[in-house]
PDB file of C-alpha atoms in Angstrom:
ATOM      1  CA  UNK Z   1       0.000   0.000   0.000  1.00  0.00           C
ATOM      2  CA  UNK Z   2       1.639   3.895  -1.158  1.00  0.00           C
ATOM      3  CA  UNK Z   3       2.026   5.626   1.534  1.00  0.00           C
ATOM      4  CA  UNK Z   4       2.753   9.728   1.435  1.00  0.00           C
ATOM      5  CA  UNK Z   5       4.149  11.412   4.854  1.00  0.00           C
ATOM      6  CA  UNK Z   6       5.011  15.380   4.736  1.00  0.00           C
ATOM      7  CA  UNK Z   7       7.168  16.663   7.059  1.00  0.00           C
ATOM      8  CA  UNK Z   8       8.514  20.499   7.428  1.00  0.00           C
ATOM      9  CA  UNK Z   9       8.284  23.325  10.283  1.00  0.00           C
ATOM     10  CA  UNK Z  10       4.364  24.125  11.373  1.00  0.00           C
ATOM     11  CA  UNK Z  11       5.390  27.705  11.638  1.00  0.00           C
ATOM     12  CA  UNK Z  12       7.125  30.060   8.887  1.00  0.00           C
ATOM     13  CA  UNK Z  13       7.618  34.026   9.407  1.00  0.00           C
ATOM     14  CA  UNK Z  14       6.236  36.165   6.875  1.00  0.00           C
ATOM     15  CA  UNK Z  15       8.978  36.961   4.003  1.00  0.00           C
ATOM     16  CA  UNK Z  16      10.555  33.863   4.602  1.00  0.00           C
ATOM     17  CA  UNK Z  17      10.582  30.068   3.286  1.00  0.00           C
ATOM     18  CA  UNK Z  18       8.385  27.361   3.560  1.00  0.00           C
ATOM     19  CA  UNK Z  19       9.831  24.076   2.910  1.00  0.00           C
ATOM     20  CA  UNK Z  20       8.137  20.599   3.150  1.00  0.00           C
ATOM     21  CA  UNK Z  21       9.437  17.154   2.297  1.00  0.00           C
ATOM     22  CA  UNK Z  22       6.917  14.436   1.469  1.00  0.00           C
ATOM     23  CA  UNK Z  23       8.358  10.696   1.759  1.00  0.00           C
ATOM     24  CA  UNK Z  24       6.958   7.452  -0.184  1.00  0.00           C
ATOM     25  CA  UNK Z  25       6.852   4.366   0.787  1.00  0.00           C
ATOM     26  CA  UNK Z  26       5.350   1.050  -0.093  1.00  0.00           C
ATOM     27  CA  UNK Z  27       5.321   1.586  -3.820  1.00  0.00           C
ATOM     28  CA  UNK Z  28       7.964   2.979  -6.866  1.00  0.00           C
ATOM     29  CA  UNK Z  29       8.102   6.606  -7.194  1.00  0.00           C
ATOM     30  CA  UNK Z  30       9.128   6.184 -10.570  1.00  0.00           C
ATOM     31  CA  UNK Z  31       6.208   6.358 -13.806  1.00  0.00           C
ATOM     32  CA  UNK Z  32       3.744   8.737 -11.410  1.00  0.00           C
ATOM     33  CA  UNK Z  33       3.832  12.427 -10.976  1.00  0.00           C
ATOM     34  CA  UNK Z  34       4.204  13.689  -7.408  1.00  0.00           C
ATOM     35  CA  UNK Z  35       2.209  16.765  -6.197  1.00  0.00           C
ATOM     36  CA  UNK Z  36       1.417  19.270  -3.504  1.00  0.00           C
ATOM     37  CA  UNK Z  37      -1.803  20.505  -3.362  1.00  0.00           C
ATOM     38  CA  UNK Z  38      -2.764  22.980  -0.268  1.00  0.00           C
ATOM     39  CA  UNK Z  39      -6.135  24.281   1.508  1.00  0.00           C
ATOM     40  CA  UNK Z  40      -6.414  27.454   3.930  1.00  0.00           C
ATOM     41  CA  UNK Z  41      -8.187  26.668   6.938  1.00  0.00           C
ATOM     42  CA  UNK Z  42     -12.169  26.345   6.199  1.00  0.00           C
ATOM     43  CA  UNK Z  43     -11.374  26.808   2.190  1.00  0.00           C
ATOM     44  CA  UNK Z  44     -11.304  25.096  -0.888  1.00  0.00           C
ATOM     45  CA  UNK Z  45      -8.399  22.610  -2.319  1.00  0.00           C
ATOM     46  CA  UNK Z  46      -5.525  24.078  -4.452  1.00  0.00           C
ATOM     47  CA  UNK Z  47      -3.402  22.433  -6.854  1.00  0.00           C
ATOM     48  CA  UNK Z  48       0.084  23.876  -6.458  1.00  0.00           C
ATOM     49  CA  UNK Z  49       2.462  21.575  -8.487  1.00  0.00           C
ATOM     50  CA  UNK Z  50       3.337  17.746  -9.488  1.00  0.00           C
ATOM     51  CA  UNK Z  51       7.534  16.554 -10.952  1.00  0.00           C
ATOM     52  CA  UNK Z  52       7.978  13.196 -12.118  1.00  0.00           C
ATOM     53  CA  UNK Z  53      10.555  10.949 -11.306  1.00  0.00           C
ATOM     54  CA  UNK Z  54      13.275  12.260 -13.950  1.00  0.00           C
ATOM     55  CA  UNK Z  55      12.620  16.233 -12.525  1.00  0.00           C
ATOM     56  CA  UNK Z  56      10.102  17.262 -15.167  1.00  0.00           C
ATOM     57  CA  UNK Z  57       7.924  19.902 -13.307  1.00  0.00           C
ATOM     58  CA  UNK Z  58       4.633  21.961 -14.069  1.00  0.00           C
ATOM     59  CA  UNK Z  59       3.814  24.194 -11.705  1.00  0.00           C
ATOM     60  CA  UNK Z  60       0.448  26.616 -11.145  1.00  0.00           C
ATOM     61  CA  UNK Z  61       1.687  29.719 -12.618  1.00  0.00           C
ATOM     62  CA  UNK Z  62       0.013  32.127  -9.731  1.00  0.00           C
ATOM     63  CA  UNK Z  63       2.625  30.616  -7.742  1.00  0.00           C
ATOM     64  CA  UNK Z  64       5.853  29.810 -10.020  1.00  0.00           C
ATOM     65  CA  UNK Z  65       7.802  32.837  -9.035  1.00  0.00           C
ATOM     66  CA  UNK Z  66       7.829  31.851  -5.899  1.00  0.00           C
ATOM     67  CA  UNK Z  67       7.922  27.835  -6.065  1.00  0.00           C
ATOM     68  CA  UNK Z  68      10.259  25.036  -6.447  1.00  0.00           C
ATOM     69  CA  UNK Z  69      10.358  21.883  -6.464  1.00  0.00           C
ATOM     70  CA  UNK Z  70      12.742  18.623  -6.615  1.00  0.00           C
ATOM     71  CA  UNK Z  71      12.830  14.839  -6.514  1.00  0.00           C
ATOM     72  CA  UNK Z  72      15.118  12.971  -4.876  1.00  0.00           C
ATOM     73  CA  UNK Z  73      14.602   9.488  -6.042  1.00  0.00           C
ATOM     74  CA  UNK Z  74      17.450   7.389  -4.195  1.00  0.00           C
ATOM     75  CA  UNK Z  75      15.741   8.503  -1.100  1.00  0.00           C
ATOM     76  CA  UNK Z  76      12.011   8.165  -2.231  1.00  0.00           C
ATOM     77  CA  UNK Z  77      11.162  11.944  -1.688  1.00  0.00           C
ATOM     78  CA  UNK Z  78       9.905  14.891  -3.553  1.00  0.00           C
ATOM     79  CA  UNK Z  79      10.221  18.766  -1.865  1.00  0.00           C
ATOM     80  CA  UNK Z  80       8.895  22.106  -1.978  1.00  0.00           C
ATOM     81  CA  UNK Z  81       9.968  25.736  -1.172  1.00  0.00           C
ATOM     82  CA  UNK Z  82       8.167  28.399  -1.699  1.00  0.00           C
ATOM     83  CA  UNK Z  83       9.740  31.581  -0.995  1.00  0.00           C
ATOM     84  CA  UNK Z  84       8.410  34.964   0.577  1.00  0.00           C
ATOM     85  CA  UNK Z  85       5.991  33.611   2.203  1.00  0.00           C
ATOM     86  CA  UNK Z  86       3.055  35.859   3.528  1.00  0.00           C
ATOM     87  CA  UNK Z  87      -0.513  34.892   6.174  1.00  0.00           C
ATOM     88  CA  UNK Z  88      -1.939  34.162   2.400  1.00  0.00           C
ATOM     89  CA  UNK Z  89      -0.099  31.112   2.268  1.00  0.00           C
ATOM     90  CA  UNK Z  90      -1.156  29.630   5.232  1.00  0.00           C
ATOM     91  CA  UNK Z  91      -2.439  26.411   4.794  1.00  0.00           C
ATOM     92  CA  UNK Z  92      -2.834  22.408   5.197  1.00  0.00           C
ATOM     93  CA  UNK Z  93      -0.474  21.486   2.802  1.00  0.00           C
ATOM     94  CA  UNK Z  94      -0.789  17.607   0.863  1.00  0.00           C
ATOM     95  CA  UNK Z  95       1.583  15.912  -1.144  1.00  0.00           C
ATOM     96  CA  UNK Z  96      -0.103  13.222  -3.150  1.00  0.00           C
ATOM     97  CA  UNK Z  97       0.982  10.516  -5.995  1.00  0.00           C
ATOM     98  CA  UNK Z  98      -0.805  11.702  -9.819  1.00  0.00           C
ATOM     99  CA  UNK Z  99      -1.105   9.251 -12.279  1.00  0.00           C
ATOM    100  CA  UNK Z 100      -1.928  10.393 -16.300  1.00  0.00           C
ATOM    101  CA  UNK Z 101      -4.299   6.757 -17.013  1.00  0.00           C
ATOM    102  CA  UNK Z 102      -7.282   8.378 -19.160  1.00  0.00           C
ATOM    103  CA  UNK Z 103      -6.466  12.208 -17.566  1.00  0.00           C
ATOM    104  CA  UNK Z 104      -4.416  13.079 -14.567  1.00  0.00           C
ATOM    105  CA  UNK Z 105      -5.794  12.239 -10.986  1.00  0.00           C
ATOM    106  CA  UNK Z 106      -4.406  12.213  -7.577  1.00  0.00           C
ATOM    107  CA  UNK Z 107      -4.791   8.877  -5.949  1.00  0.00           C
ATOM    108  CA  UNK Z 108      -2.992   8.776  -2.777  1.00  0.00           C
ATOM    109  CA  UNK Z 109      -2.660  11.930  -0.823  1.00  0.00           C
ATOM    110  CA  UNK Z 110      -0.558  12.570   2.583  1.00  0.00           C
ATOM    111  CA  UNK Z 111      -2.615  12.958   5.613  1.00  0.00           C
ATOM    112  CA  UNK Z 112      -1.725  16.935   5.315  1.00  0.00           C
ATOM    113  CA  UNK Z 113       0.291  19.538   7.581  1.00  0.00           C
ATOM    114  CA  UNK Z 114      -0.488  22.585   8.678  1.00  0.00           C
ATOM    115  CA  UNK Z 115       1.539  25.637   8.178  1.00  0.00           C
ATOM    116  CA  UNK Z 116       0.995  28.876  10.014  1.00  0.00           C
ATOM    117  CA  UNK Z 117       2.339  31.905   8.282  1.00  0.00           C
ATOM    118  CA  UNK Z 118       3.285  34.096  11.377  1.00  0.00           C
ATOM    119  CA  UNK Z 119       5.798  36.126  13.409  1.00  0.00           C
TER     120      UNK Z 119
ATOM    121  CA  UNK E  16      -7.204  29.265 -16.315  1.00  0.00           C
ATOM    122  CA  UNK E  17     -10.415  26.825 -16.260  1.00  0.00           C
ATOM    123  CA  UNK E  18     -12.588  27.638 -13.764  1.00  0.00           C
ATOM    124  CA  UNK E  19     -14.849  25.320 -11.967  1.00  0.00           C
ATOM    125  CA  UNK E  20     -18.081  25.787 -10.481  1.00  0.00           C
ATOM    126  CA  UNK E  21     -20.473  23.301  -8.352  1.00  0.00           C
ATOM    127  CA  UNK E  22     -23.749  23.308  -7.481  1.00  0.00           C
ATOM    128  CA  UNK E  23     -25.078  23.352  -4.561  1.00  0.00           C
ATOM    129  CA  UNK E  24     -22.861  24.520  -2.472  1.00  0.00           C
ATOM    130  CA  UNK E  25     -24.032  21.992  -0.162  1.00  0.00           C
ATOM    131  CA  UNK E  26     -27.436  20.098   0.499  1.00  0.00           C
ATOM    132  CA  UNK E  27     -29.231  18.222   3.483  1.00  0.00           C
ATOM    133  CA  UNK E  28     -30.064  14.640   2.693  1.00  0.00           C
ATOM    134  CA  UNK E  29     -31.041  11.516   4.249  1.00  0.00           C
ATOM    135  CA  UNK E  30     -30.024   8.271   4.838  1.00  0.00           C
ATOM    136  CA  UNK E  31     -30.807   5.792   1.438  1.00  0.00           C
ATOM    137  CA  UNK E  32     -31.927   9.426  -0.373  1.00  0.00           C
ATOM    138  CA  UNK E  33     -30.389  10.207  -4.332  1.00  0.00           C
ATOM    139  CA  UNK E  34     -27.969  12.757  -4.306  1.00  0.00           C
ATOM    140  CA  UNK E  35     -26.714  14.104  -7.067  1.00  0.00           C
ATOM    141  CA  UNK E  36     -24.099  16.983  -7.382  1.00  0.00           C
ATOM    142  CA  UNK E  37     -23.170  19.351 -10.733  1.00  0.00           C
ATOM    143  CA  UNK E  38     -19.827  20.574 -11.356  1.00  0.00           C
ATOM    144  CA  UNK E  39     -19.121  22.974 -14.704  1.00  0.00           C
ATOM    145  CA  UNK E  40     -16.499  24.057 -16.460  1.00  0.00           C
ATOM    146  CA  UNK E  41     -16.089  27.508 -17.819  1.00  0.00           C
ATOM    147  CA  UNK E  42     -14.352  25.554 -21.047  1.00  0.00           C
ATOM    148  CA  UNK E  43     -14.864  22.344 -22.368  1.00  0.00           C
ATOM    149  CA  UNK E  44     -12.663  19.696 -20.310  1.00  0.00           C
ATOM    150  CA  UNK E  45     -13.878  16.696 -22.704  1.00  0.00           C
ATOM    151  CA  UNK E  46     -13.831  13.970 -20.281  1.00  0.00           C
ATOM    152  CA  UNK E  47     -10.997  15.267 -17.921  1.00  0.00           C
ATOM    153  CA  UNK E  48     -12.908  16.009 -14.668  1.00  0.00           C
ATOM    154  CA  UNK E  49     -12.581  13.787 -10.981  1.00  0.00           C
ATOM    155  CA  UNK E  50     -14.287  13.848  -8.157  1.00  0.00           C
ATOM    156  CA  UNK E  51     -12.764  13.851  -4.493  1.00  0.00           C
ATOM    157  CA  UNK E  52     -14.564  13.379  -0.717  1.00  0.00           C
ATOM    158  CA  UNK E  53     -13.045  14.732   1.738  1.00  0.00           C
ATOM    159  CA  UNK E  54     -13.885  14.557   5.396  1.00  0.00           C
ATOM    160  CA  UNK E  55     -12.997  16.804   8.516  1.00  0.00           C
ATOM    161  CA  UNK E  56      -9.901  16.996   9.518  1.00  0.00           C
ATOM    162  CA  UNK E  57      -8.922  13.996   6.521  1.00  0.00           C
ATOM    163  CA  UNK E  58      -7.083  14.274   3.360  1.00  0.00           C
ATOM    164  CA  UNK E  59      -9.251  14.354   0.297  1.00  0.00           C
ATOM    165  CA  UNK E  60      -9.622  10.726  -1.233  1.00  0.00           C
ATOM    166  CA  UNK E  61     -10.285   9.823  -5.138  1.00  0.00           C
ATOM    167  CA  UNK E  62     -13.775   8.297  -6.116  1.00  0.00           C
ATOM    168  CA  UNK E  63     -14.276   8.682 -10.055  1.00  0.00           C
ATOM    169  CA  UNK E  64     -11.347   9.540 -12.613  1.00  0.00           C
ATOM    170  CA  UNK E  65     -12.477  10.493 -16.304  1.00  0.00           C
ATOM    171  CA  UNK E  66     -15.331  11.866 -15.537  1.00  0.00           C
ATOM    172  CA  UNK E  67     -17.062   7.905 -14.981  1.00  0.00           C
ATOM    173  CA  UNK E  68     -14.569   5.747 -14.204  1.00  0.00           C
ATOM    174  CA  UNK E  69     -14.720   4.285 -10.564  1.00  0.00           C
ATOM    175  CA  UNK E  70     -11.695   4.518  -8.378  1.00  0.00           C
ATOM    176  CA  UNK E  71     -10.740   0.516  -7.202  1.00  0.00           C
ATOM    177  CA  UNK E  72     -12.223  -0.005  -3.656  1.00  0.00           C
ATOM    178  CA  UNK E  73     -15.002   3.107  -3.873  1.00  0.00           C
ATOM    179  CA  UNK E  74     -18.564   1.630  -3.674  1.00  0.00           C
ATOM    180  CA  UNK E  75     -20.668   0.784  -6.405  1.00  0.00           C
ATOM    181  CA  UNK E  76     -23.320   3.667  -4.929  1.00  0.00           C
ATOM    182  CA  UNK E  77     -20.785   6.455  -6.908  1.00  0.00           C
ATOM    183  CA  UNK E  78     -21.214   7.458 -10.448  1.00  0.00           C
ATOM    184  CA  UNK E  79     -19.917   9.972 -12.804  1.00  0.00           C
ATOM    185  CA  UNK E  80     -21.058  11.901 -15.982  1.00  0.00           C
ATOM    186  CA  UNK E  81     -20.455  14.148 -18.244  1.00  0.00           C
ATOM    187  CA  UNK E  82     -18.277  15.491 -20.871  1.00  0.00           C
ATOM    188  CA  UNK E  83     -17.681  18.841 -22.419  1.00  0.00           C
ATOM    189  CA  UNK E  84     -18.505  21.465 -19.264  1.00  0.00           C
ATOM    190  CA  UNK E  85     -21.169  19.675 -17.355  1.00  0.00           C
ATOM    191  CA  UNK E  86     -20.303  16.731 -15.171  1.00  0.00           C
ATOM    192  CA  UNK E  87     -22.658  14.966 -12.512  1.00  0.00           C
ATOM    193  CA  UNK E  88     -21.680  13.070  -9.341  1.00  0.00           C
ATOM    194  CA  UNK E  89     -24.658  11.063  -8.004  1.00  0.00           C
ATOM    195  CA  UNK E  90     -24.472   8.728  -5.391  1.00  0.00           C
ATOM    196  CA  UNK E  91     -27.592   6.200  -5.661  1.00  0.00           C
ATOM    197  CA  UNK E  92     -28.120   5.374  -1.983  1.00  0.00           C
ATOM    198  CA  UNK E  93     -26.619   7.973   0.367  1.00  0.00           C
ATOM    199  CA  UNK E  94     -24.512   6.300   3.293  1.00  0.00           C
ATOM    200  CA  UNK E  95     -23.807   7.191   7.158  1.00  0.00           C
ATOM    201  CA  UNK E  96     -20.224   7.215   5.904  1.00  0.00           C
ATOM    202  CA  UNK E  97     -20.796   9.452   2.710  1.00  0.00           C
ATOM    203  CA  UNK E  98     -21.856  12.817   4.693  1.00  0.00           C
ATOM    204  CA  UNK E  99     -18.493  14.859   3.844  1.00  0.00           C
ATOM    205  CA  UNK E 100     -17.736  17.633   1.342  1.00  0.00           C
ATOM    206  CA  UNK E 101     -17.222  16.152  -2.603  1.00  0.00           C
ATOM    207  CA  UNK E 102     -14.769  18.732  -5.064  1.00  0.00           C
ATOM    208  CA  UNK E 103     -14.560  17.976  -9.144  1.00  0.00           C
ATOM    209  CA  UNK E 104     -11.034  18.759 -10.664  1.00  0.00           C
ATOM    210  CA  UNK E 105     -10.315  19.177 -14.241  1.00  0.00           C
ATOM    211  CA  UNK E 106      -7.411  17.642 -15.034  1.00  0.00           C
ATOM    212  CA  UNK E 107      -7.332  19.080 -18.901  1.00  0.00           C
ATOM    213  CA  UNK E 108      -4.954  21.529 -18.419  1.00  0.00           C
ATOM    214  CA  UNK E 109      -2.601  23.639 -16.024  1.00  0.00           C
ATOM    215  CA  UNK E 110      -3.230  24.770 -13.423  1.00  0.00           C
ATOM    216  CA  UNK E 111      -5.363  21.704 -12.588  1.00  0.00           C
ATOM    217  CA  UNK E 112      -8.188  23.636 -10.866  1.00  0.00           C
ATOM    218  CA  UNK E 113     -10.396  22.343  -7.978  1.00  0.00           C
ATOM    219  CA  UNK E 114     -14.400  23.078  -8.097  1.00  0.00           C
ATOM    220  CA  UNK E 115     -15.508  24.975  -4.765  1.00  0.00           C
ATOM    221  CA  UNK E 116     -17.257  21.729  -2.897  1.00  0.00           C
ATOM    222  CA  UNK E 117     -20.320  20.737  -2.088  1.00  0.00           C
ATOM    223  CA  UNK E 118     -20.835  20.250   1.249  1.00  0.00           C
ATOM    224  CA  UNK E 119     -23.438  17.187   2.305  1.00  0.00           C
ATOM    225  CA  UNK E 120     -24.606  17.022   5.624  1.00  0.00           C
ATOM    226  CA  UNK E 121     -27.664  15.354   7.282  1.00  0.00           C
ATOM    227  CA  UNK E 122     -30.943  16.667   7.239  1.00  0.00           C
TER     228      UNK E 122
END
């Protein structure tokens, strides 16, 4: 069974950088596209990104100035940083596995982590 | 970008009642729309990909249709376990943009 973990700080100051690491485990990371997807307390879902396993990225282009992202295959993860942060970005933040079978869908997700944008 | 809307934004239903739930696109998607559930507090979890096709494991009670900009998720026989909030996601292009939810609770 594909497991997704994130891990990363709970609490970023405003102008600074958010970075989470998401781990797999029980399946191949390679062939799937690995994405973050975030919600604001009490809001709606939003996509932020997937990479595949060779580093090929596409990224939601309100947030590409800010955002990176990176596999790390030997070690089964896939990261994000986004940079200069502010309270907007506040949010339970997902990694999940996206497979492109007839469309792309997300079909194992992380159990989420919160993080507060605050000094 | 594709923006999604769904209607309603949520509903009161009973146990065993027909509950359907529209999500639209503001261009045509063809058949490149999902649906999620997600409950409190729990990540969101897959139920139909391609607008119809059933996620492996999610009850027989979930359907999908649709193609173009209007897409239907109806579940036949509403559940104690199915009272949660259900988003579409077009997966045509970037950025791959959620629908608002539709929040079911019980009546």
């Amino acid at each position: 069974q594909v497991q997704l973990q994130e891990s990363g700080p709970g609490l970023v100051k405003p102008s600074e950088t958010l970075s989470l690491t998401c781990t797999v485990s029980g399946g191949s990371i390679s062939s799937y596209y690995w994405s973050w997807i975030r919600q604001p307390p009490g809001k709606g879902l939003e996509w932020i990104a997937f990479i595949n396993d060779d580093g090929g990225a596409n990224y939601n282009p309100s947030l590409k100035s800010r955002l990176t992202i990176s596999v790390d295959t030997s070690k089964s993860q896939f990261s994000l940083k986004l940079t200069s942060v502010t309270a907007a970005d506040t949010a339970v933040y997902y990694c999940a596995r996206g497979s492109f079978s007839s469309g792309f869908y997300l079909d194992y997700w992380g159990q989420g982590t919160l993080v507060t944008v605050s000094s | 970008d594709i923006q999604m809307t769904q209607s309603p934004s949520s509903l009161s239903a009973s146990v065993g009642d027909r509950v359907t739930i529209t999500c639209r696109a503001s261009q045509s998607i063809s058949n490149y729309l999902n649906w999620y559930q997600q409950k409190p507090g729990k990540a969101p979890k897959l139920l139909i990909y391609a607008a119809s096709s059933l996620q492996s494991g999610v009850p027989s009670r979930f359907s999908g249709s649709g193609s173009g900009t209007d897409f239907t998720l109806t579940i036949s026989s509403l559940q104690p376990e199915d009272f949660a909030t259900y988003y579409c996601q077009q997966s045509y292009n970037t950025p791959r943009t959620f629908g608002p939810g539709t929040k079911v609770d019980t009546k």
